[in-house]
Structure formats: C-alpha cells, structure tokens
C-alpha cells in the first residue's frame, strides 16, 4: 500500500513538475517582483534606511525570499484549481490508485518550484552584494525553515484551489500574504514603527521567520525567534491542512 | 431462460443536491459484455448516475454494484474494475499525447508503459500528434486520446459519459467505431447520451432517464413495440427512438432537434 502511495505520488510529481518546467514564465513571474523589490529597496531606499547593519542586501534577503514563496504558492492553488475544473482530477479519483497522491503531487511540486525561485533570487542577490558566512548547518537550517514555510503556505493554497469557484479565487489568497513582509522586520527595523503597527509587526509570523533566517545567515544566535518561527509555521500548517482536508472531503463526497 | 451475469446492477438509487432531488429511485442492470445506453435530456441526471457508479459521488439511498462490488462499501475493489471517460475531456493539456498515456499506464502499473502508449497512439490515429502538447489538439483528437487513456490496463467495464457531445459528425463516427470494437472484445460499456440516434446505433439495451427515474428500458425492438403499430402503417417506416421517447414522456421539454 505505501509503495503504491510513493509510486503514484512520484508519477503525479513528474506530471506537475512538467507543468512548471513547461511554463517557465511562471517562475519568471514569481521571481521578477521580489527581484524588482530587492533592487528598489537596495538602490533607491537603501541609502536612507538605517538598519544598524552594514550590508543592506543581506538585511533584505530573508523578506524577499518570503515574498517570493508567498507569491509562488498562488500557482499551486492555480494548478490544483485547473485540475479540478478539467476532468483530470475525477479521472485520477476514479482510478485504482492512492487518492492522496493527487494532492501530494501538487504539494511536492510546490516545494520544488519554490526552491527553484529561491535559488534564482539568492543568485541575483549574490550579484547585488549579498554575502553570508553561513556554514553547511546554517544553510540546512535556512533551507528547512523556508521549506516548512513553503509547506505551510502550500496547504493554504490547497484550500483555495479546492474550495474556489473561479481562477481568481484560487490565487487571490496570496495577495495579503505578499504584503505581510512590509508590516514586519523584513525591510526596516520595527523599533521606529508607531505603537499598534509595531505590535502587529513584532507578533506576526514573518518577523519571526525573517529574524531567524537573518540570524542564520549572519551566524548569530537566533534566540527565541527560531521557536516562534517554527511554532507559526507548524501552526499554520496544521490548521491549513485540516481545512484543506475538509474542503477536499466536501469535494469528493 | 438463463440470465447472463451482470456487470452493473443499480436499484432504488436516490440522490439530491441540496433540496433538488435528481435521482428518485433509479433501477437498471447491465449484462456483461453488452453496450448499455443511458439516455436522457440535458440535466436528467446521467452524469450523477455515472459519478455514483464510478465512486466519485455517494448516493443518498439505494444500492449499486459494479463488477459485483458495492460502490459505497467497496470503492477500492470497484475502481479496480472500470475506467471512466468523463463528460469533460480528462486529459492533461500541457503534456503531450504520449506523455498522457504513459502517465496513466504508470499509475495503473502496467508493464511496458511506453509500448502500451505507442500501440494506443497507433490504434487511435494519434501517432503523428503523439509528441505535441494536447493543448494543440482538436476536440475529436482529445476525445480519442481520452478514450485511449481509459483503455489502458484493459478494464472489463468502461463508462463513457456523453462521449460524442460536441464532436463533428466525422469524429462521432470514429468514436462509435471504437465503442463497437470495445464491445466486440468483451468489454462492458455503459454510455450516456442525449442523442437518440446514438443509442439506437450502438446499444444492446437502452434506458431512458427522465425526471429522476428510468421511465422505460429494453432493447430497441422492445422500445419500438411500445408504440401503437398503427403508426408504423401510417408512416411506412420504423418509428425512431425520438418518437418513442416523445410518446412515452408525453411532453416536448428537453428534446432538441
Ligand atoms: N454538484 C452539483 N450541485 C448542485 N446541482 C448539481 C450538481 N451536479 C449536478 N447538478 C444538477 O443536477 C441535475 C442533474 O445533473 P447531471 O447529472 O449533470 O445531468 P446530465 O448529466 O443528465 O446532464 C442538473 O439539474 C444539474 O444542474
Ligand atoms: Mg452530464
């Protein structure tokens, strides 16, 4: 049975990876906005922003990566929605295969395609002066946190893809997510923000994740931020997974 | 008289969407190796019946077995026994025709997925288009690919939900030929259609679904007998199924021509 699940999921993954590689424009669309933001913040606002650290590109990088992931998962919702609309979702569900492989194929594809975006953006960042002293362990920790964040948002995207009745509905959920980094420590320190904004910024997931990734890149201790980041990601993941499963059961009832 | 073994058996099937009752006690049986047409106008509930039989939808009441297994309590066993070609073409537009077939072959864990794909591409006249993305295919080619995908693994039962709707006459005849050859090879075929002519041409038995129940079912000859013979004398030709249909339901709603 479990070999069945793995084999079926592998086929599903191969299928939707082809969807990603055959529409490279989606990768470009996903990476272009974060790269543009990185350029604007670095070369337009950067000189006027006081972060208390030397290299502003380093400061920007974690938030830019989160923006890329938040917009990247909207394509996951889009791909799943398209499957539901065309008959292919029902074809898979009427076949003697592990049904769970249909959703997991999309989830794994989301992880792979977002990883590609992240690598591209880090590459551009290196050209713009991004430098890190992170060793293998710190890099693995960064990869792990970004993967967990991607996984959590992917399941949010799955809810949208399963429950939406229009293409816009399947993708619009990501717009507010893309704005969360602006209300966080991603671009400027939270100290100068007015009270309520500061309170929001310091207690939302993006700040904890940004601070953790930044600390890992700088080889600094991440302190409590890493636990807050993990708790946020795990919490979002669990809730989103439960809601997605409910939407799924409603669809196939 | 000996009754042939049944591939599909449906009794007292009920299904509502919210307050709207779509199936109000549907009964029919399909013999192994036969072609059975479920005929009904748009919105009659044909797709609902097919979805219940293919384990995509749960009935509210009644019983249905496919290949001897209950669709509600043994969905996995049921899914081992059939293939579905749904109402909307269930093909992947971004993959090529060959990749679509290989994908299904791998999911069904057949040996030599590539060989199986190439054979089907040949058989369905898609060999030349095999390397092209399905997004570029015509409606008829998509339908052919869709049906080819359903044949992989040689399932003993095939459901075809309005297989020719939206096809031009030429493509329709090609699909008819394939359905016929399937039945000749011993596969049980349940197809739904709005076209009376299609049911007449293909089916061994026909059931008419109307307002939630099967109002009549039988062979074409049996259905013809339901009309008064006087009619045949008057018009010098066999009544068409359309006339039978009109005579039985006694109103014109839903019948287009
Ligand atoms: N998921 C659904 N929710 C609500 N109503 C539905 C749903 N699916 C079908 N219906 C309605 O049920 C009736 C029967 O639909 P369907 O089985 O698709 O008919 P057919 O295939 O014969 O055209 C139609 O009136 C249709 O609008
Ligand atoms: Mg239908």
Coordinates of C-alpha atoms and ligand atoms in Angstrom, one line a residue:
Chain A
X1 CA 0.0 0.0 0.0
X2 CA 2.6 2.6 1.0
X3 CA 4.8 1.6 -2.0
X4 CA 1.7 2.3 -4.0
X5 CA 1.4 5.8 -2.5
X6 CA 5.1 6.5 -3.2
X7 CA 4.9 5.2 -6.7
X8 CA 1.7 7.1 -7.5
X9 CA 2.9 10.3 -5.9
X10 CA 6.1 10.0 -8.0
X11 CA 4.1 9.9 -11.2
X12 CA 2.0 12.9 -10.1
X13 CA 5.1 14.8 -9.1
X14 CA 6.6 14.1 -12.5
X15 CA 3.5 15.4 -14.2
X16 CA 3.2 18.6 -12.4
X17 CA 6.9 19.3 -12.5
X18 CA 6.5 19.2 -16.2
X19 CA 3.8 21.9 -15.8
X20 CA 6.3 24.0 -14.0
X21 CA 9.2 23.5 -16.4
X22 CA 7.0 24.0 -19.5
X23 CA 5.7 27.3 -18.3
X24 CA 9.0 28.8 -17.1
X25 CA 7.2 32.2 -17.4
X26 CA 5.5 31.3 -14.1
X27 CA 8.9 31.0 -12.4
X28 CA 9.9 34.4 -14.0
X29 CA 6.6 35.9 -12.8
X30 CA 7.2 34.6 -9.4
X31 CA 10.8 35.9 -9.2
X32 CA 10.6 39.2 -11.0
X33 CA 8.6 41.1 -8.4
X34 CA 10.8 40.1 -5.5
X35 CA 13.9 40.9 -7.5
X36 CA 12.5 44.3 -8.5
X37 CA 11.7 45.0 -4.8
X38 CA 15.2 44.0 -3.9
X39 CA 16.6 46.4 -6.5
X40 CA 14.3 49.2 -5.4
X41 CA 15.0 48.8 -1.7
X42 CA 18.7 48.3 -2.2
X43 CA 19.4 51.1 -4.6
X44 CA 16.5 53.6 -4.0
X45 CA 15.5 53.4 -0.4
X46 CA 18.6 51.6 0.9
X47 CA 20.7 54.7 1.4
X48 CA 18.1 56.3 3.6
X49 CA 17.2 53.3 5.7
X50 CA 19.1 52.8 8.9
X51 CA 19.2 49.2 9.9
X52 CA 22.2 49.3 12.1
X53 CA 23.9 46.7 9.9
X54 CA 26.5 47.2 7.2
X55 CA 25.1 45.3 4.2
X56 CA 21.5 46.2 3.4
X57 CA 21.2 43.4 0.7
X58 CA 21.9 40.9 3.5
X59 CA 19.2 42.6 5.6
X60 CA 16.7 42.4 2.7
X61 CA 17.3 38.9 1.6
X62 CA 15.1 36.9 4.0
X63 CA 12.0 39.0 3.5
X64 CA 12.5 39.0 -0.3
X65 CA 12.6 35.2 -0.2
X66 CA 9.4 35.0 1.8
X67 CA 7.6 37.4 -0.7
X68 CA 8.7 35.0 -3.5
X69 CA 7.3 32.0 -1.7
X70 CA 4.1 33.8 -0.8
X71 CA 3.5 34.6 -4.5
X72 CA 4.8 31.3 -5.7
X73 CA 2.2 29.3 -3.8
X74 CA -0.6 31.1 -5.7
X75 CA 0.4 29.0 -8.7
X76 CA 0.0 25.9 -6.6
X77 CA -3.6 26.9 -6.0
X78 CA -4.0 27.7 -9.7
X79 CA -2.7 24.3 -10.8
X80 CA -4.9 22.4 -8.4
X81 CA -7.9 24.5 -9.4
X82 CA -7.3 23.8 -13.1
X83 CA -7.1 20.0 -12.3
X84 CA -10.4 20.2 -10.5
X85 CA -12.0 22.2 -13.4
X86 CA -10.8 19.9 -16.1
X87 CA -11.9 16.3 -15.8
X88 CA -8.4 15.1 -14.8
X89 CA -9.0 15.2 -11.1
X90 CA -12.0 13.0 -11.5
X91 CA -10.1 10.7 -13.8
X92 CA -7.4 10.2 -11.1
X93 CA -10.0 9.7 -8.4
X94 CA -11.8 7.1 -10.4
X95 CA -8.6 5.1 -10.9
X96 CA -7.3 2.3 -8.7
X97 CA -4.5 4.5 -7.2
X98 CA -3.8 6.0 -3.9
X99 CA -6.1 9.1 -4.0
X100 CA -3.8 11.0 -1.6
X101 CA -1.1 11.0 -4.3
X102 CA -3.2 13.6 -6.3
X103 CA -2.8 16.3 -3.7
X104 CA 0.7 15.3 -2.6
X105 CA 1.9 15.6 -6.2
X106 CA 0.9 19.2 -6.1
X107 CA 2.4 19.8 -2.7
X108 CA 5.8 18.4 -3.7
X109 CA 5.7 20.3 -6.9
X110 CA 5.1 23.5 -4.9
X111 CA 8.2 22.7 -2.8
X112 CA 10.3 22.1 -5.9
X113 CA 9.2 25.1 -7.9
X114 CA 9.5 27.5 -4.9
X115 CA 13.0 26.1 -4.2
X116 CA 13.9 27.0 -7.8
X117 CA 12.7 30.5 -7.2
X118 CA 14.6 30.8 -4.0
X119 CA 17.8 29.7 -5.7
X120 CA 17.4 32.2 -8.5
X121 CA 16.7 35.1 -6.1
X122 CA 19.7 34.2 -4.0
X123 CA 21.8 34.1 -7.2
X124 CA 20.7 37.6 -8.1
X125 CA 21.3 38.7 -4.5
X126 CA 24.9 37.4 -4.7
X127 CA 25.4 39.7 -7.8
X128 CA 24.0 42.6 -5.8
X129 CA 26.4 42.0 -2.9
X130 CA 24.6 39.5 -0.7
X131 CA 27.2 37.8 1.4
X132 CA 26.8 35.2 4.1
X133 CA 29.2 33.4 6.5
X134 CA 26.7 30.6 7.0
X135 CA 28.2 27.1 7.1
X136 CA 26.5 23.9 5.9
X137 CA 24.5 23.5 9.1
X138 CA 23.2 27.1 9.0
X139 CA 22.3 26.7 5.3
X140 CA 20.5 23.5 6.0
X141 CA 18.6 25.3 8.8
X142 CA 17.6 28.1 6.4
X143 CA 16.5 25.6 3.8
X144 CA 14.5 23.7 6.5
X145 CA 12.7 26.8 7.7
X146 CA 12.0 28.0 4.2
X147 CA 10.7 24.6 3.2
X148 CA 8.4 24.5 6.3
X149 CA 7.1 28.0 5.5
X150 CA 6.5 26.9 1.8
X151 CA 4.8 23.7 3.0
X152 CA 2.5 25.7 5.4
X153 CA 1.5 28.2 2.7
X154 CA 1.2 25.4 0.1
X155 CA -1.6 23.9 2.3
X156 CA -3.2 27.3 2.5
X157 CA -3.1 27.3 -1.4
X158 CA -4.6 23.8 -1.4
X159 CA -7.6 25.2 0.5
X160 CA -8.0 27.9 -2.1
X161 CA -7.5 25.5 -5.0
X162 CA -10.0 23.0 -3.6
X163 CA -12.7 25.5 -2.5
X164 CA -12.5 28.2 -5.1
X165 CA -15.1 28.6 -7.8
X166 CA -13.1 30.9 -10.0
X167 CA -9.4 31.2 -11.0
X168 CA -9.2 34.5 -9.2
X169 CA -10.5 32.8 -6.1
X170 CA -7.9 30.1 -6.3
X171 CA -5.0 32.7 -6.4
X172 CA -6.2 35.8 -4.6
X173 CA -5.4 34.4 -1.2
X174 CA -1.7 35.1 -1.8
X175 CA -2.1 38.9 -2.2
X176 CA -2.4 39.6 1.6
X177 CA 0.4 37.2 2.2
X178 CA 2.7 39.1 -0.1
X179 CA 2.1 42.3 1.9
X180 CA 2.8 40.8 5.3
X181 CA 6.6 41.3 4.9
X182 CA 6.0 45.0 4.6
X183 CA 4.5 45.0 8.0
X184 CA 7.4 43.2 9.6
X185 CA 11.1 43.5 10.2
X186 CA 11.8 42.5 6.6
X187 CA 12.8 45.9 5.3
X188 CA 13.2 48.1 8.3
X189 CA 13.7 47.5 12.0
X190 CA 10.4 47.5 13.9
X191 CA 11.7 50.0 16.6
X192 CA 10.7 53.1 14.6
X193 CA 7.2 51.9 13.9
X194 CA 4.3 53.6 15.7
X195 CA 2.8 51.5 18.6
X196 CA 0.0 49.5 17.1
X197 CA 1.9 48.8 13.8
X198 CA 4.9 47.8 15.9
X199 CA 2.8 45.5 18.0
X200 CA 1.4 43.8 14.9
X201 CA 4.8 43.6 13.2
X202 CA 6.5 42.0 16.1
X203 CA 3.8 39.4 16.7
X204 CA 3.2 38.2 13.2
X205 CA 5.0 35.1 11.7
X206 CA 7.0 36.9 9.0
X207 CA 9.1 38.9 11.6
X208 CA 10.0 35.7 13.5
X209 CA 10.9 33.9 10.3
X210 CA 12.9 36.9 8.9
X211 CA 14.8 37.3 12.1
X212 CA 15.6 33.6 12.3
X213 CA 16.8 33.4 8.7
X214 CA 18.8 36.6 9.0
X215 CA 20.5 35.3 12.2
X216 CA 21.3 32.1 10.5
X217 CA 22.9 33.9 7.5
X218 CA 24.9 36.1 9.9
X219 CA 26.0 33.2 12.1
X220 CA 24.3 34.9 15.0
X221 CA 22.2 33.1 17.7
X222 CA 18.6 33.1 16.6
X223 CA 17.3 33.1 20.2
X224 CA 13.6 32.8 20.7
X225 CA 12.8 33.8 17.2
X226 CA 13.5 30.3 15.8
X227 CA 11.0 28.8 18.2
X228 CA 8.4 31.4 17.3
X229 CA 9.1 30.8 13.6
X230 CA 8.8 27.1 13.9
X231 CA 5.6 27.4 16.0
X232 CA 4.0 29.8 13.5
X233 CA 4.8 27.5 10.5
X234 CA 3.7 24.4 12.3
X235 CA 0.5 26.1 13.5
X236 CA -0.4 27.4 10.0
X237 CA 0.5 24.0 8.5
X238 CA -1.8 22.1 10.9
X239 CA -4.8 24.4 10.6
X240 CA -4.4 24.8 6.8
X241 CA -4.0 21.0 6.4
X242 CA -7.2 20.4 8.4
X243 CA -9.2 22.9 6.5
X244 CA -7.9 21.7 3.1
X245 CA -8.8 18.1 4.1
X246 CA -12.3 19.3 5.0
X247 CA -12.6 21.1 1.6
X248 CA -11.3 18.0 -0.1
X249 CA -13.8 15.7 1.6
X250 CA -16.6 18.1 0.7
X251 CA -15.5 18.0 -3.0
X252 CA -15.3 14.2 -3.3
X253 CA -18.3 13.4 -1.0
Chain B
X1 CA -34.0 -19.0 -19.9
X2 CA -30.7 -18.2 -18.4
X3 CA -29.9 -14.7 -17.3
X4 CA -26.4 -13.5 -18.2
X5 CA -24.1 -12.4 -15.4
X6 CA -24.4 -8.7 -14.5
X7 CA -21.6 -6.2 -14.8
X8 CA -23.6 -3.4 -13.2
X9 CA -26.7 -3.5 -11.0
X10 CA -28.5 -0.5 -9.7
X11 CA -31.6 -0.4 -7.6
X12 CA -33.5 2.3 -5.9
X13 CA -30.8 4.9 -6.4
X14 CA -31.5 8.3 -4.8
X15 CA -29.5 11.5 -5.0
X16 CA -30.3 15.1 -4.1
X17 CA -28.2 18.2 -4.4
X18 CA -29.4 20.2 -1.5
X19 CA -33.2 20.3 -1.9
X20 CA -33.2 19.4 -5.5
X21 CA -33.9 15.7 -6.0
X22 CA -32.1 14.5 -9.1
X23 CA -32.5 10.7 -8.8
X24 CA -35.7 9.4 -7.3
X25 CA -35.3 5.6 -7.4
X26 CA -33.2 4.6 -10.4
X27 CA -33.1 0.9 -11.3
X28 CA -31.3 -0.9 -14.1
X29 CA -28.9 -3.7 -14.8
X30 CA -26.2 -4.1 -17.4
X31 CA -25.2 -7.6 -18.7
X32 CA -21.5 -8.4 -19.0
X33 CA -20.1 -7.7 -22.4
X34 CA -23.0 -5.6 -23.6
X35 CA -23.4 -1.9 -24.5
X36 CA -25.9 -0.1 -22.4
X37 CA -27.1 3.4 -23.2
X38 CA -28.5 5.7 -20.6
X39 CA -30.5 8.2 -22.5
X40 CA -31.8 11.5 -21.1
X41 CA -32.0 15.1 -21.9
X42 CA -29.6 17.7 -20.5
X43 CA -29.9 17.8 -16.7
X44 CA -31.7 14.5 -16.4
X45 CA -29.1 13.1 -14.0
X46 CA -27.0 10.9 -16.3
X47 CA -23.7 12.3 -15.0
X48 CA -24.9 11.9 -11.5
X49 CA -25.6 8.2 -12.1
X50 CA -22.1 7.8 -13.7
X51 CA -20.4 9.6 -10.8
X52 CA -22.1 7.3 -8.3
X53 CA -21.2 4.2 -10.2
X54 CA -17.6 5.4 -10.5
X55 CA -17.3 6.1 -6.8
X56 CA -16.9 9.9 -7.3
X57 CA -20.2 10.6 -5.6
X58 CA -22.0 8.9 -2.8
X59 CA -25.7 8.1 -3.3
X60 CA -28.3 9.2 -0.6
X61 CA -30.1 5.9 -0.9
X62 CA -30.4 2.7 -2.9
X63 CA -27.8 0.2 -3.9
X64 CA -25.3 -0.1 -6.8
X65 CA -22.8 -2.8 -7.6
X66 CA -20.1 -2.7 -10.2
X67 CA -18.4 -6.0 -11.1
X68 CA -20.2 -7.5 -8.1
X69 CA -18.8 -4.9 -5.6
X70 CA -20.9 -2.4 -3.7
X71 CA -19.8 1.1 -4.8
X72 CA -20.3 2.6 -1.3
X73 CA -18.7 -0.1 0.9
X74 CA -16.1 -1.5 -1.5
X75 CA -15.0 1.5 -3.6
X76 CA -11.4 0.3 -4.0
X77 CA -12.5 -3.0 -5.5
X78 CA -14.9 -1.2 -7.7
X79 CA -12.2 1.1 -9.0
X80 CA -10.1 -1.9 -10.0
X81 CA -12.8 -3.0 -12.4
X82 CA -13.5 0.0 -14.6
X83 CA -12.3 3.1 -16.5
X84 CA -14.1 6.4 -16.8
X85 CA -14.2 8.7 -19.7
X86 CA -16.0 11.6 -18.1
X87 CA -18.1 14.3 -19.7
X88 CA -15.3 16.9 -19.9
X89 CA -12.2 15.5 -21.6
X90 CA -9.9 14.4 -18.7
X91 CA -6.6 15.0 -20.5
X92 CA -3.6 16.9 -19.4
X93 CA -3.2 19.8 -21.9
X94 CA 0.4 20.6 -21.0
X95 CA 1.6 17.1 -21.5
X96 CA 1.9 15.5 -25.0
X97 CA -0.4 12.8 -26.1
X98 CA 2.2 10.2 -25.5
X99 CA 3.0 11.5 -22.0
X100 CA -0.7 11.4 -21.1
X101 CA -0.9 7.8 -22.0
X102 CA 2.4 6.9 -20.3
X103 CA 1.3 8.7 -17.1
X104 CA -1.9 6.6 -16.9
X105 CA 0.0 3.4 -17.8
X106 CA 2.4 4.1 -14.9
X107 CA -0.4 4.8 -12.5
X108 CA -2.1 1.6 -13.5
X109 CA 1.2 -0.2 -13.1
X110 CA 1.1 -1.9 -16.5
X111 CA 4.2 -3.4 -17.9
X112 CA 6.0 -1.5 -20.7
X113 CA 4.1 1.8 -20.4
X114 CA 5.9 3.2 -23.5
X115 CA 4.9 0.2 -25.6
X116 CA 1.3 0.4 -24.4
X117 CA 1.2 4.1 -25.2
X118 CA 2.6 3.7 -28.7
X119 CA 0.2 0.9 -29.5
X120 CA -2.8 3.1 -28.5
X121 CA -1.5 6.1 -30.3
X122 CA -1.3 4.0 -33.5
X123 CA -4.8 2.5 -32.9
X124 CA -6.4 5.9 -32.3
X125 CA -4.7 7.6 -35.2
X126 CA -2.7 9.9 -32.9
X127 CA 0.8 8.6 -33.8
X128 CA 1.7 11.8 -35.7
X129 CA 0.5 14.1 -33.0
X130 CA 2.0 12.0 -30.2
X131 CA 4.8 14.4 -29.4
X132 CA 2.6 17.5 -29.5
X133 CA 1.0 19.1 -26.4
X134 CA -2.6 18.1 -26.1
X135 CA -3.5 21.8 -25.8
X136 CA -3.0 21.9 -29.6
X137 CA -5.3 19.0 -30.3
X138 CA -8.7 19.3 -31.9
X139 CA -11.9 18.3 -30.0
X140 CA -12.0 15.0 -31.8
X141 CA -8.4 14.2 -31.1
X142 CA -8.8 15.0 -27.4
X143 CA -11.8 12.7 -27.2
X144 CA -9.9 9.9 -28.9
X145 CA -6.9 10.4 -26.5
X146 CA -9.4 10.5 -23.6
X147 CA -10.9 7.2 -24.6
X148 CA -7.4 5.7 -25.3
X149 CA -6.4 6.6 -21.8
X150 CA -9.4 4.7 -20.5
X151 CA -8.4 1.5 -22.3
X152 CA -5.0 1.2 -20.6
X153 CA -4.9 -1.9 -18.4
X154 CA -7.9 -3.4 -20.2
X155 CA -10.6 -2.8 -17.6
X156 CA -13.6 -5.1 -18.0
X157 CA -16.1 -2.2 -17.7
X158 CA -15.9 1.2 -19.3
X159 CA -18.1 4.2 -18.5
X160 CA -18.4 6.9 -21.2
X161 CA -20.3 10.0 -20.2
X162 CA -21.6 11.7 -23.4
X163 CA -18.6 10.5 -25.4
X164 CA -19.6 12.3 -28.6
X165 CA -21.2 15.5 -27.4
X166 CA -19.6 18.5 -29.2
X167 CA -17.9 16.3 -31.8
X168 CA -18.4 16.8 -35.6
X169 CA -20.1 14.0 -37.4
X170 CA -16.9 12.5 -38.7
X171 CA -15.3 12.4 -35.2
X172 CA -18.5 11.0 -33.9
X173 CA -18.4 8.0 -36.3
X174 CA -14.8 7.3 -35.3
X175 CA -15.8 7.2 -31.6
X176 CA -18.7 4.9 -32.4
X177 CA -16.4 2.5 -34.2
X178 CA -14.2 2.4 -31.2
X179 CA -17.1 1.7 -28.8
X180 CA -18.3 -1.0 -31.1
X181 CA -14.9 -2.7 -31.2
X182 CA -14.6 -2.5 -27.4
X183 CA -17.8 -4.4 -27.0
X184 CA -16.7 -6.9 -29.6
X185 CA -13.7 -7.6 -27.5
X186 CA -15.9 -8.4 -24.5
X187 CA -15.8 -5.1 -22.6
X188 CA -19.0 -4.0 -20.9
X189 CA -19.8 -0.4 -22.0
X190 CA -22.2 2.0 -20.2
X191 CA -22.6 5.1 -22.2
X192 CA -24.8 8.1 -21.6
X193 CA -26.1 10.2 -24.4
X194 CA -28.6 12.9 -25.3
X195 CA -28.6 11.6 -28.9
X196 CA -31.4 9.2 -29.6
X197 CA -29.6 8.2 -32.8
X198 CA -26.5 7.3 -30.9
X199 CA -28.4 5.0 -28.5
X200 CA -30.1 3.4 -31.5
X201 CA -26.8 2.8 -33.3
X202 CA -24.7 1.4 -30.5
X203 CA -26.7 0.0 -27.7
X204 CA -27.9 -3.5 -26.9
X205 CA -30.2 -2.1 -24.3
X206 CA -31.4 1.4 -23.7
X207 CA -32.8 3.0 -20.6
X208 CA -34.4 6.4 -20.6
X209 CA -33.8 8.5 -17.5
X210 CA -36.4 11.2 -17.1
X211 CA -37.4 13.2 -14.0
X212 CA -35.5 11.1 -11.7
X213 CA -36.4 7.6 -12.7
X214 CA -35.9 5.1 -15.6
X215 CA -39.2 5.5 -17.4
X216 CA -38.5 2.7 -19.8
X217 CA -35.8 0.3 -20.6
X218 CA -35.2 -2.6 -23.0
X219 CA -33.8 -3.4 -26.4
X220 CA -34.6 -1.1 -29.3
X221 CA -37.1 -3.7 -30.6
X222 CA -38.8 -3.7 -27.2
X223 CA -38.9 0.1 -27.1
X224 CA -40.4 0.2 -30.6
X225 CA -43.2 -2.2 -29.6
X226 CA -44.3 0.4 -27.0
X227 CA -45.7 2.4 -29.9
X228 CA -49.1 1.5 -31.4
X229 CA -48.5 -0.5 -34.6
X230 CA -51.0 1.7 -36.5
X231 CA -48.4 4.3 -36.5
X232 CA -46.0 2.1 -38.5
X233 CA -48.6 1.5 -41.2
X234 CA -49.4 5.2 -41.5
X235 CA -45.8 6.4 -42.0
X236 CA -44.2 3.5 -43.8
X237 CA -41.1 3.4 -41.6
X238 CA -40.0 2.2 -38.2
X239 CA -40.6 4.8 -35.5
X240 CA -37.4 6.4 -34.3
X241 CA -36.4 6.4 -30.8
X242 CA -37.2 10.0 -30.7
X243 CA -40.8 9.3 -31.4
X244 CA -40.8 6.6 -28.8
X245 CA -39.3 9.0 -26.4
X246 CA -41.9 11.6 -27.1
X247 CA -44.7 9.1 -26.9
X248 CA -43.6 7.9 -23.5
X249 CA -42.8 11.1 -21.8
X250 CA -45.7 12.9 -23.4
X251 CA -44.2 16.3 -23.5
X252 CA -41.6 18.0 -25.5
X253 CA -39.4 19.6 -22.9
X254 CA -35.7 18.8 -23.2
X255 CA -35.9 17.2 -26.6
X256 CA -33.9 19.2 -29.2
X257 CA -33.6 18.6 -32.9
Ligands
LIG1 N1 -22.7 19.4 -7.8 C1 -23.9 19.8 -8.1 N2 -24.6 20.7 -7.2 C2 -25.8 21.1 -7.5 N3 -26.6 20.7 -8.5 C3 -26.0 19.8 -9.4 C4 -24.7 19.3 -9.2 N4 -24.4 18.5 -10.2 C5 -25.4 18.4 -11.0 N5 -26.4 19.2 -10.5 C6 -27.8 19.4 -11.1 O1 -28.4 18.1 -11.1 C7 -29.1 17.9 -12.3 C8 -28.6 16.6 -13.0 O2 -27.3 16.9 -13.4 P1 -26.4 15.9 -14.3 O3 -26.3 14.6 -13.5 O4 -25.1 16.5 -14.6 O5 -27.3 15.7 -15.6 P2 -27.0 15.2 -17.0 O6 -25.6 14.6 -17.0 O7 -28.0 14.2 -17.4 O8 -27.0 16.4 -17.9 C9 -29.0 19.1 -13.1 O9 -30.1 19.9 -12.9 C10 -27.8 19.8 -12.5 O10 -27.8 21.2 -12.6
LIG2 MG1 -23.9 15.0 -17.9

